[in-house]
PDB file of C-alpha atoms and ligand atoms in Angstrom:
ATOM      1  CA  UNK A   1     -69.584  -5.823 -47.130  1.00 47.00           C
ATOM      2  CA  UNK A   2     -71.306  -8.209 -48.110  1.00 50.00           C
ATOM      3  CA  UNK A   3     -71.788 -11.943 -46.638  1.00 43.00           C
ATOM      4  CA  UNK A   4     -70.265 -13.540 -49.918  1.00 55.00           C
ATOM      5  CA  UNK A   5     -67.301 -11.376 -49.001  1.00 79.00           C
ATOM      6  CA  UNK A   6     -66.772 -11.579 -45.668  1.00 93.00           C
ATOM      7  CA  UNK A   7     -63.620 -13.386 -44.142  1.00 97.00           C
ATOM      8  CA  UNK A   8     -63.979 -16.841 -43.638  1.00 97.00           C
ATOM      9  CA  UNK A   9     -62.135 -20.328 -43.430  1.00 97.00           C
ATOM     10  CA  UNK A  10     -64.391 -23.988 -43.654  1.00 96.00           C
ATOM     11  CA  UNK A  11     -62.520 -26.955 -42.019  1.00 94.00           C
ATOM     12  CA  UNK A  12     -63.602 -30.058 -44.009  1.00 94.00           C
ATOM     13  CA  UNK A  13     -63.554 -33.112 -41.867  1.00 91.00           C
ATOM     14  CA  UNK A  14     -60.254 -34.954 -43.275  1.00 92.00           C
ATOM     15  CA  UNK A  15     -59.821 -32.514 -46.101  1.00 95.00           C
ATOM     16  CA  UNK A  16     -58.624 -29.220 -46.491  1.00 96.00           C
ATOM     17  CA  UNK A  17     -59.277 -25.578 -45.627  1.00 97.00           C
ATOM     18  CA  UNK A  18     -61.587 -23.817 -47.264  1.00 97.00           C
ATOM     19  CA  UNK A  19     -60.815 -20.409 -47.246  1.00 98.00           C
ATOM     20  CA  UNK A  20     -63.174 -17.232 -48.795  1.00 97.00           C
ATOM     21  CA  UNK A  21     -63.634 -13.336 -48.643  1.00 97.00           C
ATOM     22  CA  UNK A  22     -60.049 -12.593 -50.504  1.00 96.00           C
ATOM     23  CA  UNK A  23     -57.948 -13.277 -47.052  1.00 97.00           C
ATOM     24  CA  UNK A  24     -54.430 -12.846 -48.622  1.00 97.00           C
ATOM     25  CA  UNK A  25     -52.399 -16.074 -48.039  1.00 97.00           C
ATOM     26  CA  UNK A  26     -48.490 -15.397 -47.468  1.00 97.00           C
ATOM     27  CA  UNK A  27     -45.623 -16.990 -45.928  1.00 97.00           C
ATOM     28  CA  UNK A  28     -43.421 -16.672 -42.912  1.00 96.00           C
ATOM     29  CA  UNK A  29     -40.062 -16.619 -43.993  1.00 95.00           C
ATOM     30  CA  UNK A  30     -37.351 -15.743 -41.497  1.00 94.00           C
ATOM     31  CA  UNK A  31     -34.722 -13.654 -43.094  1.00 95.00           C
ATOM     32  CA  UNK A  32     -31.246 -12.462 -41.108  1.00 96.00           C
ATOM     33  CA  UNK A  33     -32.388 -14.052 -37.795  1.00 94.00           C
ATOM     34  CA  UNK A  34     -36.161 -12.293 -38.029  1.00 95.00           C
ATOM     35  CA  UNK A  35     -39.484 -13.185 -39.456  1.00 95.00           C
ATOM     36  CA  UNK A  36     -40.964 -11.461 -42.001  1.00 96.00           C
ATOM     37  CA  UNK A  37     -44.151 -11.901 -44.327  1.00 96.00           C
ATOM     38  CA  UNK A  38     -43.560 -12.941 -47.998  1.00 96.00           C
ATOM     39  CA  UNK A  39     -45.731 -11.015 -50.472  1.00 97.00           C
ATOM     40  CA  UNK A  40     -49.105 -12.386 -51.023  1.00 96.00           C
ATOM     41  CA  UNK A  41     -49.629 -15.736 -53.030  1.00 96.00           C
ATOM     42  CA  UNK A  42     -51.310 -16.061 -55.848  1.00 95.00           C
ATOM     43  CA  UNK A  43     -54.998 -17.385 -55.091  1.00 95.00           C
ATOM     44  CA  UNK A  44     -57.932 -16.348 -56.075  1.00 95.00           C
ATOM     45  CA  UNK A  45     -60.826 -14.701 -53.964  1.00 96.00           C
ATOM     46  CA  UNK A  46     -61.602 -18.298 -52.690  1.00 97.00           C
ATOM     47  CA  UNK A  47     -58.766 -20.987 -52.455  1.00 97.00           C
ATOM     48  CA  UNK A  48     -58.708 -24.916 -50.608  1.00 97.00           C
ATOM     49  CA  UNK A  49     -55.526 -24.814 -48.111  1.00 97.00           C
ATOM     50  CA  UNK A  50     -54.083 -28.740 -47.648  1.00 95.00           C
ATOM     51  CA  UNK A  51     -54.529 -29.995 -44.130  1.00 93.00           C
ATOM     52  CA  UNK A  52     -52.762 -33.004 -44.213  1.00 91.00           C
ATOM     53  CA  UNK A  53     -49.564 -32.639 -46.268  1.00 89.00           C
ATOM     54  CA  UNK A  54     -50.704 -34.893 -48.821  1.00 91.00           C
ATOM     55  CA  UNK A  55     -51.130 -32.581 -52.366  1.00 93.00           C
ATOM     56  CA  UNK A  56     -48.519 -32.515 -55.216  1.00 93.00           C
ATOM     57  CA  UNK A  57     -49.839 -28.278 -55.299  1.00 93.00           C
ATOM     58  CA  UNK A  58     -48.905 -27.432 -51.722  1.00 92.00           C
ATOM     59  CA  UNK A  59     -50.080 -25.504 -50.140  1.00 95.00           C
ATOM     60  CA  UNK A  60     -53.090 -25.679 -52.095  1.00 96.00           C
ATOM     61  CA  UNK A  61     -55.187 -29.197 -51.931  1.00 96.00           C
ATOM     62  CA  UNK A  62     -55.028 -30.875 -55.081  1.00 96.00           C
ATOM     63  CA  UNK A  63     -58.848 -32.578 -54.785  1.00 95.00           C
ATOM     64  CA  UNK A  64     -62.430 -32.285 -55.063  1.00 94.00           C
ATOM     65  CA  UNK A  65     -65.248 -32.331 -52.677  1.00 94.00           C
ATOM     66  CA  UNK A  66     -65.750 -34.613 -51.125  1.00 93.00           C
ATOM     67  CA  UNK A  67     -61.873 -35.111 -50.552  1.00 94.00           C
ATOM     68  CA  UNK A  68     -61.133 -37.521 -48.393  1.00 92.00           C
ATOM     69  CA  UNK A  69     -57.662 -37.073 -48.015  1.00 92.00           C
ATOM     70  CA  UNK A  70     -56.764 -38.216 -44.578  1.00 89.00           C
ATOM     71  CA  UNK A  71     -58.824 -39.822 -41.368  1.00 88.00           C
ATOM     72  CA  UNK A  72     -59.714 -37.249 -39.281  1.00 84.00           C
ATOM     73  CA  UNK A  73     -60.426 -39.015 -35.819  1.00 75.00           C
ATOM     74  CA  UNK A  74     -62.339 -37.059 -32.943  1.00 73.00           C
ATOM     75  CA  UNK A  75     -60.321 -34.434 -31.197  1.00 68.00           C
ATOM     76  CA  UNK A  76     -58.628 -35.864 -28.358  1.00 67.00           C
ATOM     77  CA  UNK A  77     -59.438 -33.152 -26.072  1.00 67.00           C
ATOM     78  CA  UNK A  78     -55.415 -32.196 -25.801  1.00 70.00           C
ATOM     79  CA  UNK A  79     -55.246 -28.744 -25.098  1.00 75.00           C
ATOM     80  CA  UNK A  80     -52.492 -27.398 -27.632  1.00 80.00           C
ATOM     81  CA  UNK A  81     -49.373 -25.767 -25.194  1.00 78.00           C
ATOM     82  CA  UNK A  82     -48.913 -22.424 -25.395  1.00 81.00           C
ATOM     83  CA  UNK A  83     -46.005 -21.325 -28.499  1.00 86.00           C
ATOM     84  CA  UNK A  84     -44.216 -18.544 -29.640  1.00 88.00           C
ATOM     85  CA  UNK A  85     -46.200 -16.657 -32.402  1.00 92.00           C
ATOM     86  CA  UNK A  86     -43.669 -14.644 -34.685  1.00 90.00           C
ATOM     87  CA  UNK A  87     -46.668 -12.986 -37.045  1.00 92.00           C
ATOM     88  CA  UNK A  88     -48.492 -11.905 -38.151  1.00 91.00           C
ATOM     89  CA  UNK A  89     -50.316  -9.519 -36.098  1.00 91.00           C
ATOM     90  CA  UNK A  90     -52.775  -8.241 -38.689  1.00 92.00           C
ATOM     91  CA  UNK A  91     -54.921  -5.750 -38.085  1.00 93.00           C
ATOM     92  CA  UNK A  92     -57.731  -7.099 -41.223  1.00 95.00           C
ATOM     93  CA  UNK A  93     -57.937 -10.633 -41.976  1.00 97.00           C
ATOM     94  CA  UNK A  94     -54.692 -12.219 -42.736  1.00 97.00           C
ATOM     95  CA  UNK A  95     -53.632 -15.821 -42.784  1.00 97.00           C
ATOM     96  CA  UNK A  96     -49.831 -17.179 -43.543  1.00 97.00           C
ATOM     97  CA  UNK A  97     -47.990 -20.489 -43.664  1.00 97.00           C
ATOM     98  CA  UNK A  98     -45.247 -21.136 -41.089  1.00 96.00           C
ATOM     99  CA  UNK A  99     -42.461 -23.011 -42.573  1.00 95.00           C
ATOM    100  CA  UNK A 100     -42.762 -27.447 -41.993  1.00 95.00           C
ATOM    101  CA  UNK A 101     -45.835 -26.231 -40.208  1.00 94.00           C
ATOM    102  CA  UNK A 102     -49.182 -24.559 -39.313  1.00 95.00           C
ATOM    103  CA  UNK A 103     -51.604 -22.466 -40.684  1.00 96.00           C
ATOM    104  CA  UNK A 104     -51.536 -19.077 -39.353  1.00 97.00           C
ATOM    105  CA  UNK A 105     -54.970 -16.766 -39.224  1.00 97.00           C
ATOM    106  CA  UNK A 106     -54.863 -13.610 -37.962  1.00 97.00           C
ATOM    107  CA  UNK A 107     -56.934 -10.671 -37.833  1.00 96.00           C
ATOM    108  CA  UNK A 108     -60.618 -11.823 -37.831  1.00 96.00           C
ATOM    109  CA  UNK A 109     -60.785 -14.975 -39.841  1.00 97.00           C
ATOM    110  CA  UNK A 110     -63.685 -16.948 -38.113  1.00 96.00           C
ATOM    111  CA  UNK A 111     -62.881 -20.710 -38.457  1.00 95.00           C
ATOM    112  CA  UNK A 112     -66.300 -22.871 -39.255  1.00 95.00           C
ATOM    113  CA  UNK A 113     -66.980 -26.570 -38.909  1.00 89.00           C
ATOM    114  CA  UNK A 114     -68.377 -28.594 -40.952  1.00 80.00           C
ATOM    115  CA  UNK A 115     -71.881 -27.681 -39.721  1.00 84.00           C
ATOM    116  CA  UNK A 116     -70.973 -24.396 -39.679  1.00 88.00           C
ATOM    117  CA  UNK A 117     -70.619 -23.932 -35.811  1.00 91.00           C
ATOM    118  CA  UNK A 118     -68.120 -21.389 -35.225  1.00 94.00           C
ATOM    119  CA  UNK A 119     -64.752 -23.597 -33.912  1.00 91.00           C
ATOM    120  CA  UNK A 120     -62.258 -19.912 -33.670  1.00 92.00           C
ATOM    121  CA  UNK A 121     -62.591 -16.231 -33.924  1.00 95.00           C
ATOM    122  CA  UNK A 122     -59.415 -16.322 -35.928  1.00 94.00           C
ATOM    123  CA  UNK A 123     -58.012 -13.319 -34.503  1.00 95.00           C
ATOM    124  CA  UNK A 124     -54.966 -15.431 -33.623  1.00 94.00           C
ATOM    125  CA  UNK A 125     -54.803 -18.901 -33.963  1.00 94.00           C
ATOM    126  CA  UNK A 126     -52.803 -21.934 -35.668  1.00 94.00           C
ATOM    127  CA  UNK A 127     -54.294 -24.416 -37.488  1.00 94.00           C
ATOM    128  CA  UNK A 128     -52.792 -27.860 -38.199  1.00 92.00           C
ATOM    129  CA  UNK A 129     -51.549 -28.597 -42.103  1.00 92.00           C
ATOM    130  CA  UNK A 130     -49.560 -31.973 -41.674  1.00 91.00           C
ATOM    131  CA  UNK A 131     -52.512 -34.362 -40.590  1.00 87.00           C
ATOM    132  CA  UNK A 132     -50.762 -35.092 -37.110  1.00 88.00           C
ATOM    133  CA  UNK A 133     -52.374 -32.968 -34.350  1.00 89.00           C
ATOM    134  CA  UNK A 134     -53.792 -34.662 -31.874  1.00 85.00           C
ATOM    135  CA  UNK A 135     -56.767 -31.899 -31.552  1.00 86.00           C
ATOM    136  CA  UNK A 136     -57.815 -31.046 -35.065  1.00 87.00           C
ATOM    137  CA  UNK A 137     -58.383 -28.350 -36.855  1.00 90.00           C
ATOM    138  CA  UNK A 138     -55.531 -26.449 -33.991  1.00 91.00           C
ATOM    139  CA  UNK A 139     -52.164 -27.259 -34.343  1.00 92.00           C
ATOM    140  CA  UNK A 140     -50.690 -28.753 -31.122  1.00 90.00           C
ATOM    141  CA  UNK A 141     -47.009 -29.126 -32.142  1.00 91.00           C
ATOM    142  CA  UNK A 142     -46.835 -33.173 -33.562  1.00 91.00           C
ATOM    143  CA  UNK A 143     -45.831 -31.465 -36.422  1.00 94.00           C
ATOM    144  CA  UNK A 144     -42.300 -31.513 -35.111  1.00 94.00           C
ATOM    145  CA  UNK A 145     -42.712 -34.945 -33.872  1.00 94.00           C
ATOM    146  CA  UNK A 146     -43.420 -36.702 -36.957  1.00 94.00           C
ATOM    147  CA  UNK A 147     -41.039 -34.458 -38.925  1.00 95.00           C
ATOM    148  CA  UNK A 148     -43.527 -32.638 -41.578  1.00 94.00           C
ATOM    149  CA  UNK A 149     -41.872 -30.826 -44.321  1.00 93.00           C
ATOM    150  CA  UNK A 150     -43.267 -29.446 -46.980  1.00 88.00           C
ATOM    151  CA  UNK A 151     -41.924 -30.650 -50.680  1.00 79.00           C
ATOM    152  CA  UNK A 152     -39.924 -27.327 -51.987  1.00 75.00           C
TER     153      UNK A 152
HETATM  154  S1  LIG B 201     -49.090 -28.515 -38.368  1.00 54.15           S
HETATM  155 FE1  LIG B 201     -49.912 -30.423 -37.740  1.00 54.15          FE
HETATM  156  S2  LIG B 201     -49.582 -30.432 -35.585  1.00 54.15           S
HETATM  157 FE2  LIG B 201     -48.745 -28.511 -36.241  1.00 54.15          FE
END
């Protein structure tokens, strides 16, 4: 494999997620009381995932570098709490949307700053998508506090 392939997800400092190495993209969906994994999304091998809830072509972002979408203050040092993680358990490099909130990764997605330093392993975290978490890029729940939903 090579490097141009390989998994990998960019957090841009108050833009969005930049996501390469053909990492399918689907959705949690819970169906009859259980959660399942839509089929894959159309992206291509590289696609920009929204961080802050702001695009009119969610879940994609709908800008250019150098984006600018929201202020992205220091992390606060908040630990995120522990939550429940429905799926996916992925076994090769998988990353899905949970409904009115995070970014799932799964599977080996290694989750880069903006200089590169490695911030996650991405074998099983959730990153923030509504702008709100006090301890960017991780998700650590404010989602439900300031009531994100996602325009369907
Ligand atoms: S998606 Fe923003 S805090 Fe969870």
């Amino acid at each position: 494999m090579s490097d141009r392939a390989r998994p990998v997800a960019h957090v841009v400092p108050g833009g969005p997620l930049l996501v390469a190495g053909a990492v399918p993209l689907t959705r949690l969906e819970r169906i009859d009381g259980a959660w399942r994994l839509s089929p894959p999304l159309e992206t291509g091998a590289t696609y920009a995932l929204c961080r802050c809830g702001g695009s009119t072509r969610l879940p994609l972002c709908d800008r250019e570098a150098p984006y600018r979408c929201f202020e992205e203050g220091a992390p606060s040092g908040v630990v995120p709490k522990p939550f429940t993680w429905e799926l996916p358990d992925a076994a090769s490099p998988a990353i899905a949307l949970k409904p009115d909130g995070p970014i799932r990764l799964a599977g080996g997605v290694p989750v880069r700053g903006a200089s590169g330093a490695l911030i996650d392993r991405g074998l099983r975290v959730s990153l923030c998508r509504c702008g709100a978490s006090g301890c960017q890029p991780v998700c650590d729940g404010s989602h439900k506090v300031v009531g994100y939903r996602e325009p369907r």
